[in-house]
Amino acid sequence: MVRLLVALCLFPLVSMAAPSIQSLVSQEGLLTPISVMEQWEQQEQGTLCGFGLDVDNEQLVYLLSAINTDSKRLYQFEYSALDGALLDETSQPYEGNNIEQLHAVSLMREKNISFSSLVSLAIQNQNGFLLQADLDHDLSISYLELQMLSNEAKKVIAFDIENLRPLPLLKWD
């Protein structure tokens, strides 16, 4: 019983010790997600199709996903948000579940637009920090779905790749 009471008393302290995403993304000196994307795109190893955030040892990590249609592989990269250093890289053959992303990647190539440029267009009039960005294709529309974090809330944005404009979001139950 005493252990339970001690554990209950310490639990709030443990949860307070871990930094929040909000505090991590507002740190001074971080590289922007766009700059890390552009750095990767200069290597021409495929096409970026996703971005996300992670926290590793209380440090912000940028996660990039890329498809290489020549090698038919899906790559995952982890970069330090502080200095852009590559922390980890994995790859696997892409499968049928990536077919939606392939539609969107093909349209991006047709329009001669990079993932970083597409993300920049989508967030140019948005306040907050980019949490996630993923290419998708649904209902015959290829789009970029983004999650942004501001002081007020987290919001989801959809951006049409073909017409280069925001899309209204549909609500699913």
PDB file of C-alpha atoms in Angstrom, residues 9-170:
ATOM      1  CA  CYS A   9       2.833  10.796  -5.584  1.00  0.00           C
ATOM      2  CA  LEU A  10       5.837  10.463  -7.923  1.00  0.00           C
ATOM      3  CA  PHE A  11       3.839   9.897 -11.130  1.00  0.00           C
ATOM      4  CA  PRO A  12       3.045  13.603 -11.682  1.00  0.00           C
ATOM      5  CA  LEU A  13       6.734  14.462 -11.182  1.00  0.00           C
ATOM      6  CA  VAL A  14       7.823  11.901 -13.778  1.00  0.00           C
ATOM      7  CA  SER A  15       5.307  13.127 -16.332  1.00  0.00           C
ATOM      8  CA  MET A  16       6.356  16.739 -15.703  1.00  0.00           C
ATOM      9  CA  ALA A  17      10.029  15.891 -16.234  1.00  0.00           C
ATOM     10  CA  ALA A  18       9.610  14.914 -19.897  1.00  0.00           C
ATOM     11  CA  PRO A  19       9.571  17.940 -22.212  1.00  0.00           C
ATOM     12  CA  SER A  20       6.473  18.499 -24.304  1.00  0.00           C
ATOM     13  CA  ILE A  21       6.523  18.686 -28.087  1.00  0.00           C
ATOM     14  CA  GLN A  22       5.388  22.323 -27.728  1.00  0.00           C
ATOM     15  CA  SER A  23       8.458  23.197 -25.659  1.00  0.00           C
ATOM     16  CA  LEU A  24      10.819  21.250 -27.926  1.00  0.00           C
ATOM     17  CA  VAL A  25       9.631  22.812 -31.198  1.00  0.00           C
ATOM     18  CA  SER A  26       9.889  26.312 -29.722  1.00  0.00           C
ATOM     19  CA  GLN A  27      13.594  25.892 -28.856  1.00  0.00           C
ATOM     20  CA  GLU A  28      16.041  28.402 -30.304  1.00  0.00           C
ATOM     21  CA  GLY A  29      18.523  27.196 -32.890  1.00  0.00           C
ATOM     22  CA  LEU A  30      16.578  24.305 -34.399  1.00  0.00           C
ATOM     23  CA  LEU A  31      16.785  23.684 -38.117  1.00  0.00           C
ATOM     24  CA  THR A  32      13.462  24.073 -39.866  1.00  0.00           C
ATOM     25  CA  PRO A  33      11.818  20.925 -41.193  1.00  0.00           C
ATOM     26  CA  ILE A  34      11.842  22.487 -44.690  1.00  0.00           C
ATOM     27  CA  SER A  35      15.624  23.012 -44.587  1.00  0.00           C
ATOM     28  CA  VAL A  36      16.212  19.353 -43.643  1.00  0.00           C
ATOM     29  CA  MET A  37      13.858  18.249 -46.448  1.00  0.00           C
ATOM     30  CA  GLU A  38      15.680  20.455 -48.971  1.00  0.00           C
ATOM     31  CA  GLN A  39      19.039  19.091 -47.822  1.00  0.00           C
ATOM     32  CA  TRP A  40      17.809  15.539 -48.408  1.00  0.00           C
ATOM     33  CA  GLU A  41      16.245  16.367 -51.798  1.00  0.00           C
ATOM     34  CA  GLN A  42      19.587  17.665 -53.092  1.00  0.00           C
ATOM     35  CA  GLN A  43      20.921  14.102 -52.833  1.00  0.00           C
ATOM     36  CA  GLU A  44      18.376  12.866 -55.442  1.00  0.00           C
ATOM     37  CA  GLN A  45      17.870   9.420 -53.904  1.00  0.00           C
ATOM     38  CA  GLY A  46      14.135   9.304 -54.526  1.00  0.00           C
ATOM     39  CA  THR A  47      11.085  11.368 -53.650  1.00  0.00           C
ATOM     40  CA  LEU A  48      10.129  12.441 -50.161  1.00  0.00           C
ATOM     41  CA  CYS A  49       6.614  11.370 -49.262  1.00  0.00           C
ATOM     42  CA  GLY A  50       6.391  11.979 -45.511  1.00  0.00           C
ATOM     43  CA  PHE A  51       7.605  13.983 -42.541  1.00  0.00           C
ATOM     44  CA  GLY A  52       7.084  13.547 -38.825  1.00  0.00           C
ATOM     45  CA  LEU A  53       8.528  14.358 -35.408  1.00  0.00           C
ATOM     46  CA  ASP A  54       9.838  12.174 -32.654  1.00  0.00           C
ATOM     47  CA  VAL A  55      11.548  12.761 -29.328  1.00  0.00           C
ATOM     48  CA  ASP A  56      14.662  10.763 -28.518  1.00  0.00           C
ATOM     49  CA  ASN A  57      16.503  11.396 -25.232  1.00  0.00           C
ATOM     50  CA  GLU A  58      14.602  14.687 -24.843  1.00  0.00           C
ATOM     51  CA  GLN A  59      15.873  15.833 -28.259  1.00  0.00           C
ATOM     52  CA  LEU A  60      13.680  16.612 -31.241  1.00  0.00           C
ATOM     53  CA  VAL A  61      14.146  14.275 -34.220  1.00  0.00           C
ATOM     54  CA  TYR A  62      12.803  14.822 -37.738  1.00  0.00           C
ATOM     55  CA  LEU A  63      11.546  11.691 -39.501  1.00  0.00           C
ATOM     56  CA  LEU A  64      11.578  11.638 -43.299  1.00  0.00           C
ATOM     57  CA  SER A  65      10.034   8.979 -45.559  1.00  0.00           C
ATOM     58  CA  ALA A  66      10.999   8.599 -49.194  1.00  0.00           C
ATOM     59  CA  ILE A  67      10.080   6.370 -52.108  1.00  0.00           C
ATOM     60  CA  ASN A  68      12.605   5.381 -54.730  1.00  0.00           C
ATOM     61  CA  THR A  69      10.631   4.107 -57.719  1.00  0.00           C
ATOM     62  CA  ASP A  70      13.790   2.840 -59.448  1.00  0.00           C
ATOM     63  CA  SER A  71      14.809   0.541 -56.586  1.00  0.00           C
ATOM     64  CA  LYS A  72      11.164   0.023 -55.484  1.00  0.00           C
ATOM     65  CA  ARG A  73      12.090   0.762 -51.877  1.00  0.00           C
ATOM     66  CA  LEU A  74      10.606   2.841 -49.083  1.00  0.00           C
ATOM     67  CA  TYR A  75      13.216   4.625 -46.953  1.00  0.00           C
ATOM     68  CA  GLN A  76      12.939   6.015 -43.418  1.00  0.00           C
ATOM     69  CA  PHE A  77      15.448   8.588 -42.163  1.00  0.00           C
ATOM     70  CA  GLU A  78      15.939  10.166 -38.739  1.00  0.00           C
ATOM     71  CA  TYR A  79      17.687  13.546 -38.509  1.00  0.00           C
ATOM     72  CA  SER A  80      18.661  15.647 -35.515  1.00  0.00           C
ATOM     73  CA  ALA A  81      16.621  18.869 -35.443  1.00  0.00           C
ATOM     74  CA  LEU A  82      19.593  20.624 -33.835  1.00  0.00           C
ATOM     75  CA  ASP A  83      22.223  20.099 -36.520  1.00  0.00           C
ATOM     76  CA  GLY A  84      20.649  18.016 -39.306  1.00  0.00           C
ATOM     77  CA  ALA A  85      22.892  15.026 -38.629  1.00  0.00           C
ATOM     78  CA  LEU A  86      21.615  11.690 -39.943  1.00  0.00           C
ATOM     79  CA  LEU A  87      20.830   9.518 -36.908  1.00  0.00           C
ATOM     80  CA  ASP A  88      19.345   6.418 -38.546  1.00  0.00           C
ATOM     81  CA  GLU A  89      18.305   5.056 -41.941  1.00  0.00           C
ATOM     82  CA  THR A  90      16.217   2.015 -42.804  1.00  0.00           C
ATOM     83  CA  SER A  91      14.644   0.723 -45.994  1.00  0.00           C
ATOM     84  CA  GLN A  92      12.249  -1.943 -47.136  1.00  0.00           C
ATOM     85  CA  PRO A  93      10.552  -2.889 -50.402  1.00  0.00           C
ATOM     86  CA  TYR A  94       7.359  -0.934 -50.840  1.00  0.00           C
ATOM     87  CA  GLU A  95       4.174  -2.923 -50.988  1.00  0.00           C
ATOM     88  CA  GLY A  96       0.578  -2.511 -52.098  1.00  0.00           C
ATOM     89  CA  ASN A  97      -0.226  -0.339 -49.087  1.00  0.00           C
ATOM     90  CA  ASN A  98       2.028   2.397 -50.520  1.00  0.00           C
ATOM     91  CA  ILE A  99       0.091   2.608 -53.793  1.00  0.00           C
ATOM     92  CA  GLU A 100      -1.722   5.783 -52.666  1.00  0.00           C
ATOM     93  CA  GLN A 101       1.580   7.514 -52.044  1.00  0.00           C
ATOM     94  CA  LEU A 102       2.837   6.386 -55.461  1.00  0.00           C
ATOM     95  CA  HIS A 103      -0.097   8.174 -57.139  1.00  0.00           C
ATOM     96  CA  ALA A 104       0.760  11.365 -55.281  1.00  0.00           C
ATOM     97  CA  VAL A 105       4.501  11.010 -56.028  1.00  0.00           C
ATOM     98  CA  SER A 106       3.731  10.565 -59.743  1.00  0.00           C
ATOM     99  CA  LEU A 107       1.598  13.711 -59.781  1.00  0.00           C
ATOM    100  CA  MET A 108       4.314  15.686 -57.978  1.00  0.00           C
ATOM    101  CA  ARG A 109       6.817  14.574 -60.616  1.00  0.00           C
ATOM    102  CA  GLU A 110       4.416  15.536 -63.432  1.00  0.00           C
ATOM    103  CA  LYS A 111       4.023  18.991 -61.885  1.00  0.00           C
ATOM    104  CA  ASN A 112       7.799  19.176 -61.331  1.00  0.00           C
ATOM    105  CA  ILE A 113       7.389  20.127 -57.667  1.00  0.00           C
ATOM    106  CA  SER A 114       9.394  18.817 -54.732  1.00  0.00           C
ATOM    107  CA  PHE A 115       7.949  17.667 -51.426  1.00  0.00           C
ATOM    108  CA  SER A 116       9.636  20.541 -49.575  1.00  0.00           C
ATOM    109  CA  SER A 117       8.158  23.081 -52.039  1.00  0.00           C
ATOM    110  CA  LEU A 118       4.726  21.505 -51.670  1.00  0.00           C
ATOM    111  CA  VAL A 119       4.938  21.661 -47.873  1.00  0.00           C
ATOM    112  CA  SER A 120       6.134  25.289 -48.073  1.00  0.00           C
ATOM    113  CA  LEU A 121       3.143  26.224 -50.240  1.00  0.00           C
ATOM    114  CA  ALA A 122       0.727  24.433 -47.935  1.00  0.00           C
ATOM    115  CA  ILE A 123       1.952  26.109 -44.745  1.00  0.00           C
ATOM    116  CA  GLN A 124       2.803  29.584 -46.070  1.00  0.00           C
ATOM    117  CA  ASN A 125      -0.266  31.245 -44.499  1.00  0.00           C
ATOM    118  CA  GLN A 126      -0.404  29.001 -41.433  1.00  0.00           C
ATOM    119  CA  ASN A 127       0.727  29.784 -37.904  1.00  0.00           C
ATOM    120  CA  GLY A 128       2.472  27.180 -35.851  1.00  0.00           C
ATOM    121  CA  PHE A 129       4.952  24.375 -36.247  1.00  0.00           C
ATOM    122  CA  LEU A 130       4.777  21.473 -38.685  1.00  0.00           C
ATOM    123  CA  LEU A 131       4.200  18.183 -36.848  1.00  0.00           C
ATOM    124  CA  GLN A 132       3.489  15.852 -39.746  1.00  0.00           C
ATOM    125  CA  ALA A 133       3.111  15.860 -43.535  1.00  0.00           C
ATOM    126  CA  ASP A 134       2.173  12.864 -45.666  1.00  0.00           C
ATOM    127  CA  LEU A 135       1.284  12.341 -49.304  1.00  0.00           C
ATOM    128  CA  ASP A 136      -1.956  10.494 -49.943  1.00  0.00           C
ATOM    129  CA  HIS A 137      -4.412   9.718 -52.719  1.00  0.00           C
ATOM    130  CA  ASP A 138      -8.116   9.178 -52.041  1.00  0.00           C
ATOM    131  CA  LEU A 139     -11.361   9.808 -53.925  1.00  0.00           C
ATOM    132  CA  SER A 140      -9.272  10.382 -57.105  1.00  0.00           C
ATOM    133  CA  ILE A 141      -7.442  13.299 -55.456  1.00  0.00           C
ATOM    134  CA  SER A 142      -3.729  13.337 -54.666  1.00  0.00           C
ATOM    135  CA  TYR A 143      -3.059  15.560 -51.695  1.00  0.00           C
ATOM    136  CA  LEU A 144      -0.699  16.445 -48.892  1.00  0.00           C
ATOM    137  CA  GLU A 145      -2.122  16.039 -45.397  1.00  0.00           C
ATOM    138  CA  LEU A 146      -0.446  18.155 -42.725  1.00  0.00           C
ATOM    139  CA  GLN A 147      -0.714  18.535 -38.967  1.00  0.00           C
ATOM    140  CA  MET A 148       0.268  21.891 -37.500  1.00  0.00           C
ATOM    141  CA  LEU A 149       0.736  22.787 -33.839  1.00  0.00           C
ATOM    142  CA  SER A 150       0.095  26.331 -32.691  1.00  0.00           C
ATOM    143  CA  ASN A 151      -0.322  27.868 -29.262  1.00  0.00           C
ATOM    144  CA  GLU A 152      -4.087  27.450 -29.580  1.00  0.00           C
ATOM    145  CA  ALA A 153      -4.423  23.892 -30.899  1.00  0.00           C
ATOM    146  CA  LYS A 154      -3.353  21.201 -33.304  1.00  0.00           C
ATOM    147  CA  LYS A 155      -5.012  21.391 -36.718  1.00  0.00           C
ATOM    148  CA  VAL A 156      -5.108  19.243 -39.833  1.00  0.00           C
ATOM    149  CA  ILE A 157      -4.773  20.704 -43.321  1.00  0.00           C
ATOM    150  CA  ALA A 158      -5.224  19.028 -46.710  1.00  0.00           C
ATOM    151  CA  PHE A 159      -3.525  20.513 -49.776  1.00  0.00           C
ATOM    152  CA  ASP A 160      -4.437  19.502 -53.339  1.00  0.00           C
ATOM    153  CA  ILE A 161      -1.310  18.610 -55.329  1.00  0.00           C
ATOM    154  CA  GLU A 162      -2.879  18.978 -58.775  1.00  0.00           C
ATOM    155  CA  ASN A 163      -4.388  22.431 -58.206  1.00  0.00           C
ATOM    156  CA  LEU A 164      -1.897  23.587 -55.551  1.00  0.00           C
ATOM    157  CA  ARG A 165      -4.578  24.845 -53.192  1.00  0.00           C
ATOM    158  CA  PRO A 166      -6.055  23.912 -49.809  1.00  0.00           C
ATOM    159  CA  LEU A 167      -8.815  21.323 -49.736  1.00  0.00           C
ATOM    160  CA  PRO A 168     -11.771  21.318 -47.376  1.00  0.00           C
ATOM    161  CA  LEU A 169     -11.445  18.486 -44.880  1.00  0.00           C
ATOM    162  CA  LEU A 170     -14.111  15.835 -44.680  1.00  0.00           C
TER     163      LEU A 170
END
